[in-house]
Amino acid sequence: MCSYLDGTVNLYMRPEEGVTVAVDLDEMRIVGFVDRVTVPVPKPNGTDYSGLQKRVGPALKRIGLVQPDGPSFAVDGHMIRWANWEFHLSFDVRAGPIISLSLIYDAEQQEFRQVMYRGFISELFVPYMDLTEEWYYRTFFDAGEYGFGLYAVQLEPLRDCPENAAFMDAYIAGQDRKPIKMSNVFRVFERYAGDIRWHHTELGIPGKVIREVRPEVNLVVRMVSTVGNYDYIVDWEFKQSGSIKATVGLTGLLEVRGSNYTHNDQIADEEYGVLLAENTLSAPHDHFLIFHLDLDIDSDSNSFVKFVFRQTPVTDRRSPRKSYWSVVSETAKTKSDTKIKLGSEQVELLVVNPGKKTKVGNRVGYRLIPGSITQPLLSDDDYAQIRRAFTKYNVWVTPYNTSEKWAGGLYTDQSNGEDTLATWTQRNRAMENKDIVLWYTLGFPHAPYQEDFPLMLTLSSGFELRPANFFESNPVLRVIPPGVVEWPNCSIPSVI
Amino acid sequence: MCSYLDGTVNLYMRPEEGVTVAVDLDEMRIVGFVDRVTVPVPKPNGTDYSGLQKRVGPALKRIGLVQPDGPSFAVDGHMIRWANWEFHLSFDVRAGPIISLSLIYDAEQQEFRQVMYRGFISELFVPYMDLTEEWYYRTFFDAGEYGFGLYAVQLEPLRDCPENAAFMDAYIAGQDRKPIKMSNVFRVFERYAGDIRWHHTELGIPGKVIREVRPEVNLVVRMVSTVGNYDYIVDWEFKQSGSIKATVGLTGLLEVRGSNYTHNDQIADEEYGVLLAENTLSAPHDHFLIFHLDLDIDSDSNSFVKFVFRQTPVTDRRSPRKSYWSVVSETAKTKSDTKIKLGSEQVELLVVNPGKKTKVGNRVGYRLIPGSITQPLLSDDDYAQIRRAFTKYNVWVTPYNTSEKWAGGLYTDQSNGEDTLATWTQRNRAMENKDIVLWYTLGFPHAPYQEDFPLMLTLSSGFELRPANFFESNPVLRVIPPGVVEWPNCSIPSVI
């Protein structure tokens, strides 16, 4: 892909359309060249996002998030301990952050309990909906082909994260087999957004007013990966309540195509994309991220359970009501139960430990609260879709297999779809009371709007893993509330 | 409903089950009394949430969010001005906060532009899935029957909101027609959670590294309403990018039913609910909130547009690809286009101004990004469902009508379903290029877990109204970044 830089630092907004270059990578030599079509190169006007001179107000007054006594977490090598949590954070050149061996301290049972053995982003898939000669093959695997960790950026204090965060470096193997240090790829910090963890006001007791509120303070592990034009912000967030949240924010630059058009009125036939500026078409595309979530709830003998919220008609006159709904529990037994399309029925998805129950007899578990629920929009026989068949379902479940890490296949570049999550799940493996892995596909179908030009504002989604009969009762009721302070007398040394 | 308080302040965890009392409200006299069934009253153990003695650590270190130069917003009566926004905030005894007359300053066009004429919570519906004599009728309308504003609680600094928030009081009419002051029902504050508004790192330009990041600072208007046992946290959040987000957090106490059961193994037949503790059953229920969103995008002549992401098979060998998807725009013309069930197809929902286009010819608009997508689980002929028929679709659109404010009917108490959103939309009214109202149903089907006992941790969802070809390009690229400060030298006067 060739592009002009004259008059802009935006590498993606001035494509030299229609040019295909064939390179022999052994010889490092251009062996072919096609200039298929000539279209205008979009103008540089309005494409810059750095070093802009004309600033727009009003300026917001200064704001800061700080902890006078330092942070509450401790980093010991790659182990992180905070509040009732401990977990291992490691860096993978392909996946980026890997959270593993996460344990939560149960104050009632007075022991650490297993929650997630390992969680990471297994693959990202970004196919463009443009069939022109230079575009149809742009169906990128950002983990398997590029390296989501490899493209991690160096995070900066007070800009990428609030003050009072801790850094962590990463090391990768260089092409000469020597280690290469990547500085500040992770930041760990405590997040306080003014949110409320729980609240109740009681006015119903004569002569008494009860007001109880707790502010929400959580721990966040952040990495930002810039794979070419797009920037992905990945947050793993831990709550004292036992929840683990993952949030992915999409920002950065679009890929655009040069075009003759300067106004929509000139477009008679279907074009691949939307006109965002003069001579600038932007094709719809998807961002699919698939998470590998190997939960081990109190052991590695777990089952996957679907709670179906089912309407029951009332026909026997036992009540003036004509209907109600109740929860029907279905436990996955084999492969056919392991692929979930969400959206058509009201369900909750759980991983439970069938061998362990609460005092009143509920199976201990965690549930997955999905964020966006999307569907793949390519046909099953499309080569791109065959390779990324993992997007076909929102949730998959597999028995743990050490080789089944990469949902798009171990060797993604050469993949023909034979080694993917979709093929693994065709085997009729037992699923009950086993070490199982949950896979969640987080999708962002992206039809561009002019606000995305020349740089897209963060759009976020994710999921939450929330305790579901894991604790005997609310686990944070007796937790000492976070000290929230006011700060009237400060000398402020630095402003950015 | 009768309950014991001996040994607890939790008014809802010790119900005296099976007792129904009939009261003549004119005479203020008990006229009837049924004691249908005798079941144990649940024990008080573990039900308290206030004044707890035994605290659990570790304690988190102190944290605070402050602005040394004060806030960036100004409150002038009920008008609030912040950054590029101005809007009116008022209090309604039924709806709680009403946001109206919201305008955003467009720095490029150098003018204020209309976005939302009025937005508020029109109704809340909380039906329980328990058909027993004392429960089947518990299908509460928290706005129309109780008053979502009436039950607003007095917010406290550093607990319900970060420091540096501004308060606002409300006034309601008393039964003696004299005004009653409700103190501190709203708090307005700037939210900084360490999030990133936009980011790009460019390593692709030889000899140059570009790193641009902007922290996200937004304005929040908060109200908390405690309607009996449940507490609702309502946040309206404004972004410099033009987005308006609404988030509702559910917390507080469950309603539970006394029962003979002390363990699941004793339950042979279907029971209405889950055993959360000994003698304590909790029935599944729903929380449906419906928002009235009267957008006026640059005028009150707007249309509702559905962007359908449609798969197109490729059969003509023009490309090695077998399929792609594109965006098909459908404009609502009459009533049949005005009820949307989400989940089955991939769509984006927009309100556009058909009379106003961007320079390259896109219609200016805003889109609704829904949070949770739920379905009603009661049958159409259920009396409860007839009255709350507004839950049947996720999104509705109506032409503006001054009397169509309350989705469950103006007189909810006596409603038989004749005056509801579902009946209004049966009329064949023109929808195109009109003053239209968007209605979004935010649903929380709630199957209780033991972690909800005796007090539920906040569970949130909501929606975002995001500019969609409203601006010519990214509107915050040139905005002066919020000053984010570090604070090493502070004297801290108060800790809570």
JSON list of N, CA, C and O in Angstrom, two decimals, chain A residues 251-281:
[
{"chain": "A", "resi": 251, "resn": "THR", "atom": "N", "xyz": [-9.64, 3.07, 18.96]},
{"chain": "A", "resi": 251, "resn": "THR", "atom": "CA", "xyz": [-9.41, 4.44, 18.54]},
{"chain": "A", "resi": 251, "resn": "THR", "atom": "C", "xyz": [-8.35, 4.42, 17.44]},
{"chain": "A", "resi": 251, "resn": "THR", "atom": "O", "xyz": [-7.94, 3.35, 17.00]},
{"chain": "A", "resi": 252, "resn": "GLY", "atom": "N", "xyz": [-7.95, 5.57, 16.97]},
{"chain": "A", "resi": 252, "resn": "GLY", "atom": "CA", "xyz": [-6.92, 5.62, 15.93]},
{"chain": "A", "resi": 252, "resn": "GLY", "atom": "C", "xyz": [-7.47, 6.03, 14.58]},
{"chain": "A", "resi": 252, "resn": "GLY", "atom": "O", "xyz": [-8.50, 6.71, 14.49]},
{"chain": "A", "resi": 253, "resn": "LEU", "atom": "N", "xyz": [-6.77, 5.60, 13.54]},
{"chain": "A", "resi": 253, "resn": "LEU", "atom": "CA", "xyz": [-7.07, 6.08, 12.19]},
{"chain": "A", "resi": 253, "resn": "LEU", "atom": "C", "xyz": [-7.81, 5.04, 11.38]},
{"chain": "A", "resi": 253, "resn": "LEU", "atom": "O", "xyz": [-7.63, 3.85, 11.55]},
{"chain": "A", "resi": 254, "resn": "LEU", "atom": "N", "xyz": [-8.65, 5.52, 10.46]},
{"chain": "A", "resi": 254, "resn": "LEU", "atom": "CA", "xyz": [-9.31, 4.61, 9.53]},
{"chain": "A", "resi": 254, "resn": "LEU", "atom": "C", "xyz": [-8.37, 4.32, 8.36]},
{"chain": "A", "resi": 254, "resn": "LEU", "atom": "O", "xyz": [-7.45, 5.07, 8.06]},
{"chain": "A", "resi": 255, "resn": "GLU", "atom": "N", "xyz": [-8.64, 3.20, 7.69]},
{"chain": "A", "resi": 255, "resn": "GLU", "atom": "CA", "xyz": [-8.07, 3.00, 6.35]},
{"chain": "A", "resi": 255, "resn": "GLU", "atom": "C", "xyz": [-9.09, 3.54, 5.36]},
{"chain": "A", "resi": 255, "resn": "GLU", "atom": "O", "xyz": [-10.27, 3.19, 5.44]},
{"chain": "A", "resi": 256, "resn": "VAL", "atom": "N", "xyz": [-8.64, 4.38, 4.43]},
{"chain": "A", "resi": 256, "resn": "VAL", "atom": "CA", "xyz": [-9.57, 4.93, 3.46]},
{"chain": "A", "resi": 256, "resn": "VAL", "atom": "C", "xyz": [-9.08, 4.66, 2.04]},
{"chain": "A", "resi": 256, "resn": "VAL", "atom": "O", "xyz": [-7.93, 4.32, 1.81]},
{"chain": "A", "resi": 257, "resn": "ARG", "atom": "N", "xyz": [-9.99, 4.82, 1.11]},
{"chain": "A", "resi": 257, "resn": "ARG", "atom": "CA", "xyz": [-9.68, 4.58, -0.29]},
{"chain": "A", "resi": 257, "resn": "ARG", "atom": "C", "xyz": [-9.85, 5.88, -1.07]},
{"chain": "A", "resi": 257, "resn": "ARG", "atom": "O", "xyz": [-10.83, 6.60, -0.86]},
{"chain": "A", "resi": 258, "resn": "GLY", "atom": "N", "xyz": [-8.92, 6.17, -1.93]},
{"chain": "A", "resi": 258, "resn": "GLY", "atom": "CA", "xyz": [-9.04, 7.34, -2.80]},
{"chain": "A", "resi": 258, "resn": "GLY", "atom": "C", "xyz": [-10.16, 7.14, -3.80]},
{"chain": "A", "resi": 258, "resn": "GLY", "atom": "O", "xyz": [-10.49, 6.01, -4.17]},
{"chain": "A", "resi": 259, "resn": "SER", "atom": "N", "xyz": [-10.76, 8.24, -4.22]},
{"chain": "A", "resi": 259, "resn": "SER", "atom": "CA", "xyz": [-11.94, 8.14, -5.09]},
{"chain": "A", "resi": 259, "resn": "SER", "atom": "C", "xyz": [-12.11, 9.44, -5.86]},
{"chain": "A", "resi": 259, "resn": "SER", "atom": "O", "xyz": [-11.63, 10.50, -5.45]},
{"chain": "A", "resi": 260, "resn": "ASN", "atom": "N", "xyz": [-12.82, 9.35, -6.98]},
{"chain": "A", "resi": 260, "resn": "ASN", "atom": "CA", "xyz": [-13.12, 10.56, -7.76]},
{"chain": "A", "resi": 260, "resn": "ASN", "atom": "C", "xyz": [-14.19, 11.42, -7.11]},
{"chain": "A", "resi": 260, "resn": "ASN", "atom": "O", "xyz": [-14.28, 12.61, -7.36]},
{"chain": "A", "resi": 261, "resn": "TYR", "atom": "N", "xyz": [-15.00, 10.79, -6.28]},
{"chain": "A", "resi": 261, "resn": "TYR", "atom": "CA", "xyz": [-16.18, 11.48, -5.75]},
{"chain": "A", "resi": 261, "resn": "TYR", "atom": "C", "xyz": [-15.81, 12.62, -4.78]},
{"chain": "A", "resi": 261, "resn": "TYR", "atom": "O", "xyz": [-14.93, 12.48, -3.95]},
{"chain": "A", "resi": 262, "resn": "THR", "atom": "N", "xyz": [-16.56, 13.69, -4.91]},
{"chain": "A", "resi": 262, "resn": "THR", "atom": "CA", "xyz": [-16.44, 14.77, -3.93]},
{"chain": "A", "resi": 262, "resn": "THR", "atom": "C", "xyz": [-17.77, 15.03, -3.23]},
{"chain": "A", "resi": 262, "resn": "THR", "atom": "O", "xyz": [-17.84, 15.80, -2.28]},
{"chain": "A", "resi": 263, "resn": "HIS", "atom": "N", "xyz": [-18.84, 14.37, -3.69]},
{"chain": "A", "resi": 263, "resn": "HIS", "atom": "CA", "xyz": [-20.15, 14.54, -3.07]},
{"chain": "A", "resi": 263, "resn": "HIS", "atom": "C", "xyz": [-20.98, 13.28, -3.31]},
{"chain": "A", "resi": 263, "resn": "HIS", "atom": "O", "xyz": [-20.88, 12.64, -4.35]},
{"chain": "A", "resi": 264, "resn": "ASN", "atom": "N", "xyz": [-21.81, 12.96, -2.33]},
{"chain": "A", "resi": 264, "resn": "ASN", "atom": "CA", "xyz": [-22.68, 11.78, -2.41]},
{"chain": "A", "resi": 264, "resn": "ASN", "atom": "C", "xyz": [-23.57, 11.77, -3.66]},
{"chain": "A", "resi": 264, "resn": "ASN", "atom": "O", "xyz": [-23.90, 10.70, -4.18]},
{"chain": "A", "resi": 265, "resn": "ASP", "atom": "N", "xyz": [-23.97, 12.96, -4.14]},
{"chain": "A", "resi": 265, "resn": "ASP", "atom": "CA", "xyz": [-24.87, 13.03, -5.29]},
{"chain": "A", "resi": 265, "resn": "ASP", "atom": "C", "xyz": [-24.24, 12.43, -6.54]},
{"chain": "A", "resi": 265, "resn": "ASP", "atom": "O", "xyz": [-24.94, 12.04, -7.48]},
{"chain": "A", "resi": 266, "resn": "GLN", "atom": "N", "xyz": [-22.90, 12.36, -6.55]},
{"chain": "A", "resi": 266, "resn": "GLN", "atom": "CA", "xyz": [-22.22, 11.78, -7.73]},
{"chain": "A", "resi": 266, "resn": "GLN", "atom": "C", "xyz": [-22.24, 10.25, -7.71]},
{"chain": "A", "resi": 266, "resn": "GLN", "atom": "O", "xyz": [-21.87, 9.62, -8.68]},
{"chain": "A", "resi": 267, "resn": "ILE", "atom": "N", "xyz": [-22.63, 9.66, -6.58]},
{"chain": "A", "resi": 267, "resn": "ILE", "atom": "CA", "xyz": [-22.55, 8.21, -6.43]},
{"chain": "A", "resi": 267, "resn": "ILE", "atom": "C", "xyz": [-23.87, 7.59, -6.85]},
{"chain": "A", "resi": 267, "resn": "ILE", "atom": "O", "xyz": [-24.88, 7.72, -6.15]},
{"chain": "A", "resi": 268, "resn": "ALA", "atom": "N", "xyz": [-23.88, 6.94, -8.01]},
{"chain": "A", "resi": 268, "resn": "ALA", "atom": "CA", "xyz": [-25.12, 6.34, -8.52]},
{"chain": "A", "resi": 268, "resn": "ALA", "atom": "C", "xyz": [-25.18, 4.87, -8.13]},
{"chain": "A", "resi": 268, "resn": "ALA", "atom": "O", "xyz": [-26.13, 4.42, -7.51]},
{"chain": "A", "resi": 269, "resn": "ASP", "atom": "N", "xyz": [-24.18, 4.11, -8.49]},
{"chain": "A", "resi": 269, "resn": "ASP", "atom": "CA", "xyz": [-24.14, 2.68, -8.15]},
{"chain": "A", "resi": 269, "resn": "ASP", "atom": "C", "xyz": [-23.63, 2.51, -6.73]},
{"chain": "A", "resi": 269, "resn": "ASP", "atom": "O", "xyz": [-23.16, 3.44, -6.09]},
{"chain": "A", "resi": 270, "resn": "GLU", "atom": "N", "xyz": [-23.72, 1.25, -6.30]},
{"chain": "A", "resi": 270, "resn": "GLU", "atom": "CA", "xyz": [-23.18, 0.98, -4.97]},
{"chain": "A", "resi": 270, "resn": "GLU", "atom": "C", "xyz": [-21.67, 1.14, -4.97]},
{"chain": "A", "resi": 270, "resn": "GLU", "atom": "O", "xyz": [-20.98, 0.69, -5.87]},
{"chain": "A", "resi": 271, "resn": "GLU", "atom": "N", "xyz": [-21.19, 1.81, -3.96]},
{"chain": "A", "resi": 271, "resn": "GLU", "atom": "CA", "xyz": [-19.75, 1.92, -3.75]},
{"chain": "A", "resi": 271, "resn": "GLU", "atom": "C", "xyz": [-19.42, 1.19, -2.46]},
{"chain": "A", "resi": 271, "resn": "GLU", "atom": "O", "xyz": [-20.26, 1.09, -1.57]},
{"chain": "A", "resi": 272, "resn": "TYR", "atom": "N", "xyz": [-18.21, 0.71, -2.36]},
{"chain": "A", "resi": 272, "resn": "TYR", "atom": "CA", "xyz": [-17.81, 0.10, -1.10]},
{"chain": "A", "resi": 272, "resn": "TYR", "atom": "C", "xyz": [-17.41, 1.20, -0.15]},
{"chain": "A", "resi": 272, "resn": "TYR", "atom": "O", "xyz": [-16.27, 1.66, -0.18]},
{"chain": "A", "resi": 273, "resn": "GLY", "atom": "N", "xyz": [-18.34, 1.65, 0.65]},
{"chain": "A", "resi": 273, "resn": "GLY", "atom": "CA", "xyz": [-17.94, 2.62, 1.65]},
{"chain": "A", "resi": 273, "resn": "GLY", "atom": "C", "xyz": [-18.74, 3.91, 1.62]},
{"chain": "A", "resi": 273, "resn": "GLY", "atom": "O", "xyz": [-19.62, 4.12, 0.79]},
{"chain": "A", "resi": 274, "resn": "VAL", "atom": "N", "xyz": [-18.41, 4.75, 2.55]},
{"chain": "A", "resi": 274, "resn": "VAL", "atom": "CA", "xyz": [-19.09, 6.01, 2.81]},
{"chain": "A", "resi": 274, "resn": "VAL", "atom": "C", "xyz": [-18.12, 7.13, 2.49]},
{"chain": "A", "resi": 274, "resn": "VAL", "atom": "O", "xyz": [-16.92, 7.02, 2.77]},
{"chain": "A", "resi": 275, "resn": "LEU", "atom": "N", "xyz": [-18.63, 8.21, 1.93]},
{"chain": "A", "resi": 275, "resn": "LEU", "atom": "CA", "xyz": [-17.79, 9.37, 1.65]},
{"chain": "A", "resi": 275, "resn": "LEU", "atom": "C", "xyz": [-17.60, 10.17, 2.94]},
{"chain": "A", "resi": 275, "resn": "LEU", "atom": "O", "xyz": [-18.56, 10.71, 3.49]},
{"chain": "A", "resi": 276, "resn": "LEU", "atom": "N", "xyz": [-16.37, 10.21, 3.42]},
{"chain": "A", "resi": 276, "resn": "LEU", "atom": "CA", "xyz": [-16.11, 10.91, 4.70]},
{"chain": "A", "resi": 276, "resn": "LEU", "atom": "C", "xyz": [-15.59, 12.32, 4.47]},
{"chain": "A", "resi": 276, "resn": "LEU", "atom": "O", "xyz": [-15.71, 13.19, 5.32]},
{"chain": "A", "resi": 277, "resn": "ALA", "atom": "N", "xyz": [-14.94, 12.51, 3.33]},
{"chain": "A", "resi": 277, "resn": "ALA", "atom": "CA", "xyz": [-14.42, 13.82, 2.95]},
{"chain": "A", "resi": 277, "resn": "ALA", "atom": "C", "xyz": [-14.25, 13.75, 1.43]},
{"chain": "A", "resi": 277, "resn": "ALA", "atom": "O", "xyz": [-14.44, 12.69, 0.83]},
{"chain": "A", "resi": 278, "resn": "GLU", "atom": "N", "xyz": [-13.88, 14.84, 0.81]},
{"chain": "A", "resi": 278, "resn": "GLU", "atom": "CA", "xyz": [-13.72, 14.82, -0.64]},
{"chain": "A", "resi": 278, "resn": "GLU", "atom": "C", "xyz": [-12.67, 13.78, -1.03]},
{"chain": "A", "resi": 278, "resn": "GLU", "atom": "O", "xyz": [-11.60, 13.69, -0.43]},
{"chain": "A", "resi": 279, "resn": "ASN", "atom": "N", "xyz": [-13.02, 12.97, -2.03]},
{"chain": "A", "resi": 279, "resn": "ASN", "atom": "CA", "xyz": [-12.12, 11.93, -2.56]},
{"chain": "A", "resi": 279, "resn": "ASN", "atom": "C", "xyz": [-11.74, 10.85, -1.56]},
{"chain": "A", "resi": 279, "resn": "ASN", "atom": "O", "xyz": [-10.76, 10.13, -1.76]},
{"chain": "A", "resi": 280, "resn": "THR", "atom": "N", "xyz": [-12.51, 10.76, -0.47]},
{"chain": "A", "resi": 280, "resn": "THR", "atom": "CA", "xyz": [-12.14, 9.84, 0.61]},
{"chain": "A", "resi": 280, "resn": "THR", "atom": "C", "xyz": [-13.30, 8.91, 0.95]},
{"chain": "A", "resi": 280, "resn": "THR", "atom": "O", "xyz": [-14.26, 9.31, 1.59]},
{"chain": "A", "resi": 281, "resn": "LEU", "atom": "N", "xyz": [-13.21, 7.67, 0.49]},
{"chain": "A", "resi": 281, "resn": "LEU", "atom": "CA", "xyz": [-14.21, 6.66, 0.81]},
{"chain": "A", "resi": 281, "resn": "LEU", "atom": "C", "xyz": [-13.68, 5.78, 1.94]},
{"chain": "A", "resi": 281, "resn": "LEU", "atom": "O", "xyz": [-12.50, 5.45, 1.98]}
]
